[in-house]
Short mmCIF file of C-alpha atoms in Angstrom, two decimals:
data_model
loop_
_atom_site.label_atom_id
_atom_site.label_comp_id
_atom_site.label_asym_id
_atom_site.label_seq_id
_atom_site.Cartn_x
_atom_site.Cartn_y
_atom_site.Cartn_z
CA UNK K 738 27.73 39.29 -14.66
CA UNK K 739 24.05 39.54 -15.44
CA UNK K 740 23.46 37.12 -17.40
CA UNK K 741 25.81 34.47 -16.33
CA UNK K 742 24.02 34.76 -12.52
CA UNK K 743 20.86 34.99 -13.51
CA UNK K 744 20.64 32.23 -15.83
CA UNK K 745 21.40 30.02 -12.55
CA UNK K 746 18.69 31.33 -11.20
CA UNK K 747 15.68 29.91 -13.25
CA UNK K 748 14.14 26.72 -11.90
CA UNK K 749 13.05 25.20 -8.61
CA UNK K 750 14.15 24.72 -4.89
CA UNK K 751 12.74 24.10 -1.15
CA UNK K 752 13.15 25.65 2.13
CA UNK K 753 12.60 24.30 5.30
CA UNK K 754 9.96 27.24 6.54
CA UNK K 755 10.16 26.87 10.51
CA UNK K 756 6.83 27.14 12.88
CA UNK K 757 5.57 31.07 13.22
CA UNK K 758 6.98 32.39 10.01
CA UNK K 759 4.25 33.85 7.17
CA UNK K 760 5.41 32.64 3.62
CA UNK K 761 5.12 35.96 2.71
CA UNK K 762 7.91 37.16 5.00
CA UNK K 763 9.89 34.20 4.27
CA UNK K 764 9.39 34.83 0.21
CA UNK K 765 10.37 37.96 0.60
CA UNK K 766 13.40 37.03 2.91
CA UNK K 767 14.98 34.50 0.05
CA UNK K 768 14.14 37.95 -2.88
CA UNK K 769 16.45 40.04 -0.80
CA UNK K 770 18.83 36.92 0.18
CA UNK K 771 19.60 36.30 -3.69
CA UNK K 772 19.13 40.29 -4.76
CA UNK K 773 22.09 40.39 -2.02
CA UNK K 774 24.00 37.71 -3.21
CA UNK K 775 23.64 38.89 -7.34
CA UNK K 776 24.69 42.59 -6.24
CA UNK K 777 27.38 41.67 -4.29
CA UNK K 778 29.37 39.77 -7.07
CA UNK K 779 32.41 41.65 -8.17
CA UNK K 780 31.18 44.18 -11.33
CA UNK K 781 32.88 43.41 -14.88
CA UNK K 782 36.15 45.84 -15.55
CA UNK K 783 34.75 49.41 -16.88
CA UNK K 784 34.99 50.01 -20.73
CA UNK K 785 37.40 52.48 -21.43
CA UNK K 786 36.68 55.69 -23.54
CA UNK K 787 38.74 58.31 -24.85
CA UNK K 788 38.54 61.79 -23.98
CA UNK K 789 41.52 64.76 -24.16
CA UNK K 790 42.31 66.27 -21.32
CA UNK K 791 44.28 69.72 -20.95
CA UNK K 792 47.84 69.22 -19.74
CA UNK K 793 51.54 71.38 -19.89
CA UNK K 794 52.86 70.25 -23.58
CA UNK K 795 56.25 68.18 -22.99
CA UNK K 796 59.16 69.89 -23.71
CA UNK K 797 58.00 73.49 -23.54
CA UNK K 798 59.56 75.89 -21.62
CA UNK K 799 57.16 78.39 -21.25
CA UNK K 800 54.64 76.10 -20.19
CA UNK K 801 52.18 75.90 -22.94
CA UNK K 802 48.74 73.64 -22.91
CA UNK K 803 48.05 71.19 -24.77
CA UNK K 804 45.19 68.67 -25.36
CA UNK K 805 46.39 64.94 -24.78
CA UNK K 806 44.50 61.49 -25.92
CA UNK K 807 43.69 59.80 -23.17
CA UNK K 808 41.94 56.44 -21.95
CA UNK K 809 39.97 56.87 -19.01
CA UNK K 810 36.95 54.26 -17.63
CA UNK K 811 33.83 54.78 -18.17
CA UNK K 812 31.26 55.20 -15.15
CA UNK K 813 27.93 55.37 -16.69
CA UNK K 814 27.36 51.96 -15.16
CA UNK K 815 29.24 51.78 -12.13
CA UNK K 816 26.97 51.20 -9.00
CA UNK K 817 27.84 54.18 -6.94
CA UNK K 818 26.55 56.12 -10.21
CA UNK K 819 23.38 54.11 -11.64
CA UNK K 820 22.69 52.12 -8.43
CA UNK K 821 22.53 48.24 -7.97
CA UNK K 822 22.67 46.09 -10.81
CA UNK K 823 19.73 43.66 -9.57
CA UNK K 824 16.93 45.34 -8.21
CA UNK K 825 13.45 42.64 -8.25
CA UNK K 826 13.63 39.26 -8.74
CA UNK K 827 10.36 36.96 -9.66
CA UNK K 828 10.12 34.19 -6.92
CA UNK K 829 6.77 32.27 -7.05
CA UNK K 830 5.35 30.49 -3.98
CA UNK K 831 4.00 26.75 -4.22
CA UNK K 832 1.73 25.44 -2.28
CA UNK K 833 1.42 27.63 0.91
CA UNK K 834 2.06 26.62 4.79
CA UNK K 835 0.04 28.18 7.13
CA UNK K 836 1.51 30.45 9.76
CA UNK K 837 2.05 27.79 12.27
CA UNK K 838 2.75 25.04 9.92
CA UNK K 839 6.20 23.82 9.59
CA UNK K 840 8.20 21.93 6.81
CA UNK K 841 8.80 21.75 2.82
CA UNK K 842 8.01 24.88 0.88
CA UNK K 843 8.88 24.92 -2.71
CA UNK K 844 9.61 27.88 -4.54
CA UNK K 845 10.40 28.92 -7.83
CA UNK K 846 12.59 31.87 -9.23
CA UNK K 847 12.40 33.26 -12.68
CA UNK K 848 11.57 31.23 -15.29
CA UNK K 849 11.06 28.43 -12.46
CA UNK K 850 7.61 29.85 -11.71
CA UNK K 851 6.24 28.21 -14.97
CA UNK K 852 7.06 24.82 -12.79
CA UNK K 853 5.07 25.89 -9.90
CA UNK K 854 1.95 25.86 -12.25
CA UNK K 855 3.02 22.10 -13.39
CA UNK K 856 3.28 21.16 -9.98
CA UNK K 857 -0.01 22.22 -9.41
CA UNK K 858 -2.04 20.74 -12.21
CA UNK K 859 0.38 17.07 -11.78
CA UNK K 860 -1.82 16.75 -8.69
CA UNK K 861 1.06 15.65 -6.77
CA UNK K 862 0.63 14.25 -3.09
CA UNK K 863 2.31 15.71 0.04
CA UNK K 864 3.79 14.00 3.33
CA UNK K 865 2.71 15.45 6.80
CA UNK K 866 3.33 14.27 10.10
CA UNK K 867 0.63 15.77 12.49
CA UNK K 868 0.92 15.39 15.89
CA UNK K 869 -2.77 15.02 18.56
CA UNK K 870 -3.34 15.08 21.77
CA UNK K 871 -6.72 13.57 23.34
CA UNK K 872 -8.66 14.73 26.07
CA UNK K 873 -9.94 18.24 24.93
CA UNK K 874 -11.22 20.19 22.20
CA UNK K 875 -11.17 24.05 21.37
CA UNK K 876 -12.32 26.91 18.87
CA UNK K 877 -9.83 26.42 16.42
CA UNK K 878 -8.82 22.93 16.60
CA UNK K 879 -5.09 24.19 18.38
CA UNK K 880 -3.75 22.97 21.18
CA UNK K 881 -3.22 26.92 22.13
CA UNK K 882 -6.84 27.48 21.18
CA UNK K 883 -9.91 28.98 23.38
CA UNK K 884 -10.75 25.69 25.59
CA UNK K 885 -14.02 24.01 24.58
CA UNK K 886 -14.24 21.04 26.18
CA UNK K 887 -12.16 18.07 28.44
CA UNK K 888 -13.29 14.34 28.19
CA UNK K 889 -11.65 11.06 29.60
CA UNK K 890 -9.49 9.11 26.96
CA UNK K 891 -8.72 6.12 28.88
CA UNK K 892 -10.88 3.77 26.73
CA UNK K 893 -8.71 4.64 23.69
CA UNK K 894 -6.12 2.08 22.38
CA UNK K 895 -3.80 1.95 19.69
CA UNK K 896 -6.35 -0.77 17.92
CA UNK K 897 -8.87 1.46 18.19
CA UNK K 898 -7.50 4.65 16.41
CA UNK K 899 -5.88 2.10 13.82
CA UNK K 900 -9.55 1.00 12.74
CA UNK K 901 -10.62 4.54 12.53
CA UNK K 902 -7.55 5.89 10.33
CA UNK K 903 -8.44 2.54 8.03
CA UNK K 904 -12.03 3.81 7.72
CA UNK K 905 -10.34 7.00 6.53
CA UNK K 906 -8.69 5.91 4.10
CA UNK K 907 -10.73 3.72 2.94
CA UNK K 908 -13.34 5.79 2.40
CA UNK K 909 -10.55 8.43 0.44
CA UNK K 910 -9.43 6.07 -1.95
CA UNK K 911 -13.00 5.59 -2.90
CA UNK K 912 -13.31 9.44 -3.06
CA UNK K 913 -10.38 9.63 -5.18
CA UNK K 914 -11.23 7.16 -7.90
CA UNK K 915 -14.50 8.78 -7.86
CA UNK K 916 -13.10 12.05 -8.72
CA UNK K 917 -10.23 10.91 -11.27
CA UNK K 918 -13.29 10.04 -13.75
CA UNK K 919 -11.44 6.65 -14.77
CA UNK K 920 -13.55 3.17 -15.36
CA UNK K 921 -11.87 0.71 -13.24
CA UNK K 922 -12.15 -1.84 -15.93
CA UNK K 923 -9.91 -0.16 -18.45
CA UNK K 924 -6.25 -1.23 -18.90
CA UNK K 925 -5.26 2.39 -18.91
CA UNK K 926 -6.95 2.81 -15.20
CA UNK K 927 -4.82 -0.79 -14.01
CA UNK K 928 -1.39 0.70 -15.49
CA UNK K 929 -2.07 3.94 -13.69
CA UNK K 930 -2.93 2.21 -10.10
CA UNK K 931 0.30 0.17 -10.55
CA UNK K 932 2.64 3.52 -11.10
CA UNK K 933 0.08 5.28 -8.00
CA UNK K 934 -0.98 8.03 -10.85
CA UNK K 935 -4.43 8.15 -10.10
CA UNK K 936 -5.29 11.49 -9.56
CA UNK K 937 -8.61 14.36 -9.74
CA UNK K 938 -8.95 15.69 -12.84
CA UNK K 939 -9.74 18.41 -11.50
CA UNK K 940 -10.78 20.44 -8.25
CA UNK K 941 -11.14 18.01 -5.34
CA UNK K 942 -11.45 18.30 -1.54
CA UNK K 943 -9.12 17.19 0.59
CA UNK K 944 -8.15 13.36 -0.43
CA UNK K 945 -6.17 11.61 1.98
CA UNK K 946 -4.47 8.49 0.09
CA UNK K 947 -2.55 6.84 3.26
CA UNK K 948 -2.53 7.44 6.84
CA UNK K 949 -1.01 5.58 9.75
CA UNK K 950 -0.04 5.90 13.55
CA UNK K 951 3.73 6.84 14.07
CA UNK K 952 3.26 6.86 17.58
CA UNK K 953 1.18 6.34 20.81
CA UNK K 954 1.57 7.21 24.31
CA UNK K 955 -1.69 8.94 25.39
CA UNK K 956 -2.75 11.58 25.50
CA UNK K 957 -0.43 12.35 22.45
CA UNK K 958 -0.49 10.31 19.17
CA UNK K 959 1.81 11.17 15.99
CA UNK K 960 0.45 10.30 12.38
CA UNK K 961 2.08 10.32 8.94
CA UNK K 962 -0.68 11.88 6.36
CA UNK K 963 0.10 11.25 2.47
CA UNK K 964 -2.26 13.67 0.77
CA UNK K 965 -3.61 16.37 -2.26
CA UNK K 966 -5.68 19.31 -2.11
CA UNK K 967 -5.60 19.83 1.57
CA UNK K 968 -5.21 22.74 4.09
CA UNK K 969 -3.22 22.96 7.16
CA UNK K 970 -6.89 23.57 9.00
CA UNK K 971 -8.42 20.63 6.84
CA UNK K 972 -5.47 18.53 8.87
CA UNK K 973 -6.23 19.96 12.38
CA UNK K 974 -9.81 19.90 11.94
CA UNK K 975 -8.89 15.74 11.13
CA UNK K 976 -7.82 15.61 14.29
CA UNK K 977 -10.51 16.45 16.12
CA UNK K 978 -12.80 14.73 14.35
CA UNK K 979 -10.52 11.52 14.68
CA UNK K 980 -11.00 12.57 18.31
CA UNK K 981 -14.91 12.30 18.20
CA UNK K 982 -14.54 8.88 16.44
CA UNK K 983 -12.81 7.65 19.15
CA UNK K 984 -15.57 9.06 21.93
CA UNK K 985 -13.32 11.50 23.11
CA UNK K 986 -11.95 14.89 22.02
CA UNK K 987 -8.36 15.92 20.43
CA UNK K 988 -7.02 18.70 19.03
CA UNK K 989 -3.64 19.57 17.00
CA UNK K 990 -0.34 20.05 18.28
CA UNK K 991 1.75 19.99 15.00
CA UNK K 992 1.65 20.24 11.73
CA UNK K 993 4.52 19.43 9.34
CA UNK K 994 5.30 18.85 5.66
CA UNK K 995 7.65 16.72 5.44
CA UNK K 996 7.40 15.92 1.40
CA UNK K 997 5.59 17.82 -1.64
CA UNK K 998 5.96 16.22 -4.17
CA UNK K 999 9.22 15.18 -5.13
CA UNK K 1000 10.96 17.44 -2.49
CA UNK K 1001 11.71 16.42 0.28
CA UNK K 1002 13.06 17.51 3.69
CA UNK K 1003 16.66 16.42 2.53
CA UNK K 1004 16.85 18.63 0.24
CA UNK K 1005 14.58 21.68 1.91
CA UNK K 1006 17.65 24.24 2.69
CA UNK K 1007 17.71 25.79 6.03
CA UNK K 1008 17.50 29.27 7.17
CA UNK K 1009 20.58 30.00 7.90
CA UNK K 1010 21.47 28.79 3.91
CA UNK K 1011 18.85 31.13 2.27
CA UNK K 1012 21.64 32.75 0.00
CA UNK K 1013 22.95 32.67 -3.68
CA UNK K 1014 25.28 29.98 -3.69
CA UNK K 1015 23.00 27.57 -1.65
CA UNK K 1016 20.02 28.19 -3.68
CA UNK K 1017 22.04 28.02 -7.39
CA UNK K 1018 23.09 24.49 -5.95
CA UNK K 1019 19.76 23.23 -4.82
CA UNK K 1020 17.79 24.29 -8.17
CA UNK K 1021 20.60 22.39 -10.28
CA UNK K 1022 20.45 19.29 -8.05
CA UNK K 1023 16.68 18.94 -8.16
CA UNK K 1024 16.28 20.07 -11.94
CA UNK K 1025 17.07 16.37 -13.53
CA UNK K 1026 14.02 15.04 -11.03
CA UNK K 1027 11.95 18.26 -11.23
CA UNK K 1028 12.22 17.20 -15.41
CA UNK K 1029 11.46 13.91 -14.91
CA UNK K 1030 8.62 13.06 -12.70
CA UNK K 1031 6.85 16.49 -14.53
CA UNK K 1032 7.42 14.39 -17.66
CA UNK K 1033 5.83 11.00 -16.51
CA UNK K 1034 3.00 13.28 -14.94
CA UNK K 1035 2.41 15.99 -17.15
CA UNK K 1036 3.68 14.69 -20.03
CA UNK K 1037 3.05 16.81 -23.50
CA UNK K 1038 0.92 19.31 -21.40
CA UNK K 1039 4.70 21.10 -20.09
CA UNK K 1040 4.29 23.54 -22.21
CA UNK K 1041 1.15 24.89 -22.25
CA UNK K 1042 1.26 26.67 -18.60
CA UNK K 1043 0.96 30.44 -17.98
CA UNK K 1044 3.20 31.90 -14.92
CA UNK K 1045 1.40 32.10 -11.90
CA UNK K 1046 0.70 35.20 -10.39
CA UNK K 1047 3.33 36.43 -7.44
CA UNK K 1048 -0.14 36.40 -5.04
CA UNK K 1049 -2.17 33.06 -6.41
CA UNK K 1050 -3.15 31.28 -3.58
CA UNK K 1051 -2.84 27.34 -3.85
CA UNK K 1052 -4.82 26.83 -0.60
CA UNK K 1053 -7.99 24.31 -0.79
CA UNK K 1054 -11.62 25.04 0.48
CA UNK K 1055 -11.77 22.23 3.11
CA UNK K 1056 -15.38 20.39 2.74
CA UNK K 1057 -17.79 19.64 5.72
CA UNK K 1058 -16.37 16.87 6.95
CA UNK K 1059 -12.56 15.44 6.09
CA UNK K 1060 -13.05 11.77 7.40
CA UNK K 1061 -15.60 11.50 4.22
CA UNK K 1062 -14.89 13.73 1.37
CA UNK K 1063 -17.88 15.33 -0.47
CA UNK K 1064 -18.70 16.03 -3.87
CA UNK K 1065 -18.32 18.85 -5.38
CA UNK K 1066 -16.22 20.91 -2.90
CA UNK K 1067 -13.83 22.84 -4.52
CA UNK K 1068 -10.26 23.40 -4.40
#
């Protein structure tokens, strides 16, 4: 039983983490969910062991004892004598949602964790849709934040905010050549732009390599935000300042993940399937893709990653400003 359910459990799979839940309670939610789910699986028959046991002899009148041969199980390992089979379980957090962030959090369990490091160094972009509302600005870049300021918004159109997200990501794709150290004039540099594998080399701000307006019906605007290194405060904080280009204020409403990487929210399982059997589905369905877009990324590197540590933090050190990234900030 311990092998066979355990050797399910070595790869990687997403949850849908919901809006006010810390990824530390909801890692340690899915440990007890699948340290549940192992435990709770039928144990294998007891061995049997032979031991003689006093007894009347048959036949005998005058009732004399007699020791008798017999088979009897063996409880050395039975849970009500040695406890639960499955008692900690490795499960390794990718990269981390904030407490009010919403959306696609991949995990990995056993030997899965390994992935979680590829993951990381592949420098794989992210989806987020990130909602704004104009008109005022506070401490923290929250809608629910200490008030700062109000302004008018009536001079902003939908033109207008498109021109500004251009500038953005104009000036990002600039940023992120810049930082992928390749010479534009080699053929390696074109065949990577064609397959969109341009990435840092290494530590990066926040790079933002598409953004576009979902949605607007002032005050509130929805945008879709493809990209790498970034925080969930580096997005809110984009808000804002999206707000001052504009000659007005905003401030951030939403935040949600809605891809990292190669997982998506179709395949990010929801609370209410945070158990074994849901789990040993989703890391078999998403281990041919996990496999292959680590191979066209990583390539002969795969195997030369150390497990991450249970507590490493993926989060990003957000530069000064996130409409222009600068150099040298780390991540």
């Amino acid at each position: 039983m311990g092998s066979a359910g355990l050797s399910r459990l070595h790869g990687l799979f997403a949850v849908y983490k919901p809006p006010g839940l810390k990824w530390k309670h909801l890692r340690d939610t899915v440990e007890l969910q699948l340290l549940k789910g192992l435990n709770a699986r039928k144990p294998p028959a007891p061995k049997q062991r032979v031991r003689f046991l006093l007894g009347p002899m048959e036949g005998s009148e005058e009732k004399e004892l007699t020791l008798t041969a017999t088979s009897v199980p063996s409880l050395v390992n039975h849970p009500l004598v040695c406890g639960p089979a499955f008692t900690h379980l490795k499960v390794g957090m990718g990269h981390r949602l904030d407490v009010r962030a919403s959306g696609v959090l991949v995990l990995g369990v056993g030997h899965g964790c390994r992935l979680l490091t590829d993951m990381y160094n592949a420098h794989l972009t992210k989806d987020y849709t990130v909602r704004g509302l104009l008109g005022k600005a506070t401490d923290d870049f929250c809608e629910d934040g200490r008030l700062v300021e109000k302004t008018t918004y009536d001079h902003v159109t939908r033109e207008k905010l498109d021109r500004i997200l251009a500038m953005i990501q104009g000036s990002h794709q600039k940023a992120l050549v810049m930082y992928s150290n390749l010479d534009l004039k080699t053929q390696e540099a074109y065949e990577m732009a064609v397959r969109g594998l341009i990435r840092p080399m290494n530590k990066s701000p926040m790079l933002i390599t598409g953004i576009r307006c979902l949605h607007f019906a002032p005050p509130e605007f929805l945008l879709e935000v493809q990209c790498m290194h970034e925080t969930q405060k580096e997005l809110r904080k984009l808000v804002h300042e999206i707000g001052l280009e504009l000659k007005t204020t905003a401030v951030c409403s939403q935040v949600r993940r809605t891809r990292d990487g190669f997982f998506t929210l179709d395949s990010a399982l929801l609370r209410t399937q945070w158990d074994l059997h849901n789990i040993q589905d989703a890391i078999r369905a998403a281990a041919p893709q996990v496999a292959s877009e680590l191979e066209k990324s990583l390539g002969p590197q795969l195997d030369t990653k150390e497990l991450p540590s249970r507590e490493w933090s993926w989060e990003s050190q957000g530069p000064s400003s996130t409409l222009v990234p600068e150099r040298g900030a780390g991540h």
